Amino acid sequence: MHTLPQLSYAYDALGEYISKDIMQLHHSKHHQTYVDKLNTALDKHTDLREKQLGDLLKNIDSLPDDVRLAIRNHGGGHYNHTLFWEWMSPDGGGEPSGELAQQITEKYGDFQSFVDEFTKKALGVFGSGWVWLQPDCSIITTPNQDTPLMLGMPEPLLGLDVWEHAYYLDYKNKRDDYVESWWNVVNWNFVQSRLDSSER
Ligand code: MN3
């Protein structure tokens, strides 16, 4: 059985940037629904229940027809959101340091140019989806709850949920304001730890 992970901070901990109402709804309702529907999809497939979620998503094309779409949507949703909570922290914001900062600077010139490019990609997602920073420092987007693993890519270093459910209560239709605020809570220590453990 897949389960909803606990947050490492309170629903109201991200303060003015992401409100308690959004965090509570997003975690306890939206994420819980992905978990529940993933478990329902796996009910009839005991063999798949034993597998790590990441392995299911990496091999999405070879899953049985009757569960492939459910695992893609709800398994992807569970995977993406589990990471998303960790990509934010009340102690977040600022800029990365060390190797991560160096790689970003090498690729984009400076940190602000990276932020601008990531933001541009986030605003360019039509409808619902995600924007990702990959271990090679490329920035990609996926629709719906698709995740880089499904594209045969490595695990992302950082990801941003640009579904309206992630911001509508606070920002209405202003995705640009949401993305601008979100940089203030990005947990760069966690991003660096993912770079350290990434397959490169
Ligand atoms: Mn979401």
Short mmCIF file of C-alpha atoms and ligand atoms in Angstrom, two decimals:
data_model
loop_
_atom_site.label_atom_id
_atom_site.label_comp_id
_atom_site.label_asym_id
_atom_site.label_seq_id
_atom_site.Cartn_x
_atom_site.Cartn_y
_atom_site.Cartn_z
CA MET A 1 0.00 0.00 0.00
CA HIS A 2 1.21 3.45 -0.89
CA THR A 3 0.64 6.06 1.80
CA LEU A 4 0.50 9.83 2.04
CA PRO A 5 3.84 11.12 3.39
CA GLN A 6 3.87 13.45 6.37
CA LEU A 7 5.08 16.98 5.73
CA SER A 8 8.24 17.95 7.60
CA TYR A 9 6.68 21.36 8.35
CA ALA A 10 3.25 22.66 9.36
CA TYR A 11 0.61 23.59 6.79
CA ASP A 12 1.03 27.25 7.69
CA ALA A 13 4.84 27.19 7.71
CA LEU A 14 5.32 28.63 4.23
CA GLY A 15 3.57 31.78 5.38
CA GLU A 16 2.59 34.38 2.86
CA TYR A 17 4.15 32.50 -0.06
CA ILE A 18 1.95 29.38 -0.02
CA SER A 19 -0.96 29.65 2.37
CA LYS A 20 -2.13 27.14 4.95
CA ASP A 21 -5.37 26.67 2.98
CA ILE A 22 -3.52 25.73 -0.19
CA MET A 23 -1.08 23.43 1.60
CA GLN A 24 -3.86 21.64 3.45
CA LEU A 25 -6.03 21.16 0.37
CA HIS A 26 -3.11 20.23 -1.86
CA HIS A 27 -1.62 17.70 0.57
CA SER A 28 -4.61 16.22 2.39
CA LYS A 29 -7.04 16.17 -0.55
CA HIS A 30 -5.24 16.26 -3.90
CA HIS A 31 -2.21 14.19 -2.93
CA GLN A 32 -4.34 11.80 -0.84
CA THR A 33 -6.55 11.19 -3.88
CA TYR A 34 -3.54 10.24 -6.01
CA VAL A 35 -2.46 7.79 -3.32
CA ASP A 36 -5.95 6.28 -2.98
CA LYS A 37 -6.47 5.91 -6.71
CA LEU A 38 -3.00 4.42 -7.18
CA ASN A 39 -3.78 1.82 -4.51
CA THR A 40 -7.12 1.06 -6.15
CA ALA A 41 -5.40 0.58 -9.51
CA LEU A 42 -2.93 -1.84 -7.93
CA ASP A 43 -5.66 -3.85 -6.16
CA LYS A 44 -5.82 -6.47 -8.86
CA HIS A 45 -2.07 -6.52 -9.57
CA THR A 46 -0.29 -7.99 -6.56
CA ASP A 47 2.95 -8.27 -8.55
CA LEU A 48 3.01 -4.51 -9.20
CA ARG A 49 2.23 -3.69 -5.57
CA GLU A 50 5.63 -5.05 -4.56
CA LYS A 51 7.49 -2.71 -6.90
CA GLN A 52 8.98 0.68 -6.11
CA LEU A 53 6.92 3.52 -7.53
CA GLY A 54 9.91 4.87 -9.47
CA ASP A 55 10.37 1.50 -11.17
CA LEU A 56 6.72 1.42 -12.21
CA LEU A 57 7.02 4.90 -13.71
CA LYS A 58 10.28 4.11 -15.52
CA ASN A 59 8.58 1.16 -17.16
CA ILE A 60 5.22 2.79 -17.75
CA ASP A 61 4.98 1.56 -21.36
CA SER A 62 5.27 -2.09 -20.36
CA LEU A 63 2.54 -2.00 -17.68
CA PRO A 64 -0.73 -3.87 -18.29
CA ASP A 65 -3.28 -1.95 -20.37
CA ASP A 66 -5.92 -1.85 -17.65
CA VAL A 67 -3.70 0.02 -15.16
CA ARG A 68 -1.22 1.94 -17.31
CA LEU A 69 -3.17 5.20 -17.42
CA ALA A 70 -4.12 5.06 -13.72
CA ILE A 71 -0.49 4.49 -12.70
CA ARG A 72 0.66 7.22 -15.08
CA ASN A 73 -1.77 9.75 -13.61
CA HIS A 74 -2.03 8.74 -9.95
CA GLY A 75 1.35 7.07 -9.54
CA GLY A 76 2.90 10.09 -11.25
CA GLY A 77 0.88 12.37 -9.00
CA HIS A 78 2.01 10.53 -5.87
CA TYR A 79 5.66 10.52 -6.96
CA ASN A 80 5.71 14.18 -8.00
CA HIS A 81 3.95 15.51 -4.91
CA THR A 82 6.04 13.44 -2.48
CA LEU A 83 9.06 15.28 -3.84
CA PHE A 84 7.29 18.62 -4.16
CA TRP A 85 6.73 18.92 -0.39
CA GLU A 86 10.45 18.40 0.15
CA TRP A 87 11.38 20.95 -2.49
CA MET A 88 9.82 23.59 -0.24
CA SER A 89 10.86 24.65 3.23
CA PRO A 90 10.14 27.50 5.64
CA ASP A 91 13.94 27.94 5.65
CA GLY A 92 14.11 27.95 1.86
CA GLY A 93 14.71 30.64 -0.69
CA GLY A 94 17.86 32.49 -1.55
CA GLU A 95 20.34 30.90 -3.89
CA PRO A 96 22.04 27.53 -4.09
CA SER A 97 25.73 27.22 -3.27
CA GLY A 98 28.57 24.84 -4.01
CA GLU A 99 28.51 22.51 -6.99
CA LEU A 100 24.86 23.20 -7.81
CA ALA A 101 25.45 26.94 -8.02
CA GLN A 102 28.53 26.34 -10.13
CA GLN A 103 26.66 24.13 -12.61
CA ILE A 104 23.76 26.55 -12.90
CA THR A 105 26.15 29.42 -13.49
CA GLU A 106 28.06 27.45 -16.11
CA LYS A 107 24.86 26.69 -17.99
CA TYR A 108 22.90 29.94 -17.60
CA GLY A 109 25.51 32.59 -16.91
CA ASP A 110 24.13 33.53 -13.52
CA PHE A 111 21.46 32.44 -11.06
CA GLN A 112 18.93 35.08 -12.10
CA SER A 113 19.13 33.99 -15.74
CA PHE A 114 18.36 30.44 -14.60
CA VAL A 115 15.38 31.68 -12.57
CA ASP A 116 14.14 33.63 -15.59
CA GLU A 117 14.42 30.61 -17.87
CA PHE A 118 12.73 28.25 -15.40
CA THR A 119 9.97 30.79 -14.85
CA LYS A 120 9.47 31.24 -18.59
CA LYS A 121 9.08 27.49 -19.00
CA ALA A 122 6.66 27.35 -16.03
CA LEU A 123 4.49 30.07 -17.55
CA GLY A 124 4.62 28.31 -20.91
CA VAL A 125 2.99 25.09 -19.68
CA PHE A 126 -0.43 25.01 -21.30
CA GLY A 127 -3.03 23.74 -18.85
CA SER A 128 -1.76 21.50 -16.06
CA GLY A 129 1.76 20.19 -15.68
CA TRP A 130 5.19 20.49 -14.13
CA VAL A 131 8.52 22.14 -14.84
CA TRP A 132 11.73 20.32 -13.91
CA LEU A 133 15.43 20.97 -13.38
CA GLN A 134 17.34 17.88 -14.49
CA PRO A 135 20.78 16.72 -13.28
CA ASP A 136 22.40 18.09 -16.46
CA CYS A 137 20.80 21.45 -15.51
CA SER A 138 18.42 21.37 -18.47
CA ILE A 139 14.88 22.58 -17.82
CA ILE A 140 12.00 20.54 -19.17
CA THR A 141 8.23 20.48 -18.77
CA THR A 142 5.72 17.66 -18.66
CA PRO A 143 1.93 17.70 -19.02
CA ASN A 144 -0.48 16.43 -16.35
CA GLN A 145 1.31 14.27 -13.74
CA ASP A 146 3.93 12.94 -16.14
CA THR A 147 7.38 12.76 -14.61
CA PRO A 148 10.86 12.74 -16.22
CA LEU A 149 11.28 9.03 -15.33
CA MET A 150 8.53 8.22 -17.85
CA LEU A 151 10.60 9.89 -20.57
CA GLY A 152 13.61 7.71 -19.78
CA MET A 153 15.30 10.63 -18.05
CA PRO A 154 16.97 10.65 -14.62
CA GLU A 155 15.18 11.75 -11.48
CA PRO A 156 14.70 15.53 -11.41
CA LEU A 157 16.69 17.74 -9.05
CA LEU A 158 13.81 20.20 -8.64
CA GLY A 159 10.22 20.44 -9.80
CA LEU A 160 7.39 22.93 -9.69
CA ASP A 161 3.70 22.05 -9.78
CA VAL A 162 1.90 24.52 -12.07
CA TRP A 163 -1.55 22.94 -11.83
CA GLU A 164 -4.11 25.58 -10.87
CA HIS A 165 -4.88 23.61 -7.68
CA ALA A 166 -1.36 24.53 -6.52
CA TYR A 167 -2.05 28.26 -6.51
CA TYR A 168 -5.61 29.24 -7.36
CA LEU A 169 -6.77 29.87 -3.78
CA ASP A 170 -3.98 32.40 -3.21
CA TYR A 171 -3.17 33.70 -6.65
CA LYS A 172 -6.33 33.07 -8.71
CA ASN A 173 -5.26 32.88 -12.36
CA LYS A 174 -1.91 34.65 -11.76
CA ARG A 175 0.55 31.82 -12.24
CA ASP A 176 3.36 34.35 -12.65
CA ASP A 177 2.80 35.70 -9.11
CA TYR A 178 2.74 32.15 -7.72
CA VAL A 179 6.01 31.21 -9.43
CA GLU A 180 7.67 34.42 -8.27
CA SER A 181 6.63 33.68 -4.67
CA TRP A 182 7.63 30.04 -4.86
CA TRP A 183 11.33 30.91 -5.28
CA ASN A 184 11.21 32.19 -1.68
CA VAL A 185 10.55 28.71 -0.32
CA VAL A 186 12.75 26.53 -2.54
CA ASN A 187 14.76 24.09 -0.42
CA TRP A 188 18.16 24.33 -2.13
CA ASN A 189 19.77 21.97 0.39
CA PHE A 190 17.44 19.23 -0.80
CA VAL A 191 18.13 20.08 -4.45
CA GLN A 192 21.88 19.85 -3.78
CA SER A 193 21.43 16.50 -2.01
CA ARG A 194 19.64 15.18 -5.10
CA LEU A 195 22.49 16.39 -7.32
CA ASP A 196 24.95 14.59 -5.03
CA SER A 197 23.06 11.30 -5.37
CA SER A 198 22.07 11.65 -9.04
CA GLU A 199 23.24 9.20 -11.69
CA ARG A 200 25.57 11.22 -13.87
MN MN3 B 1 -0.49 19.36 -7.30
#
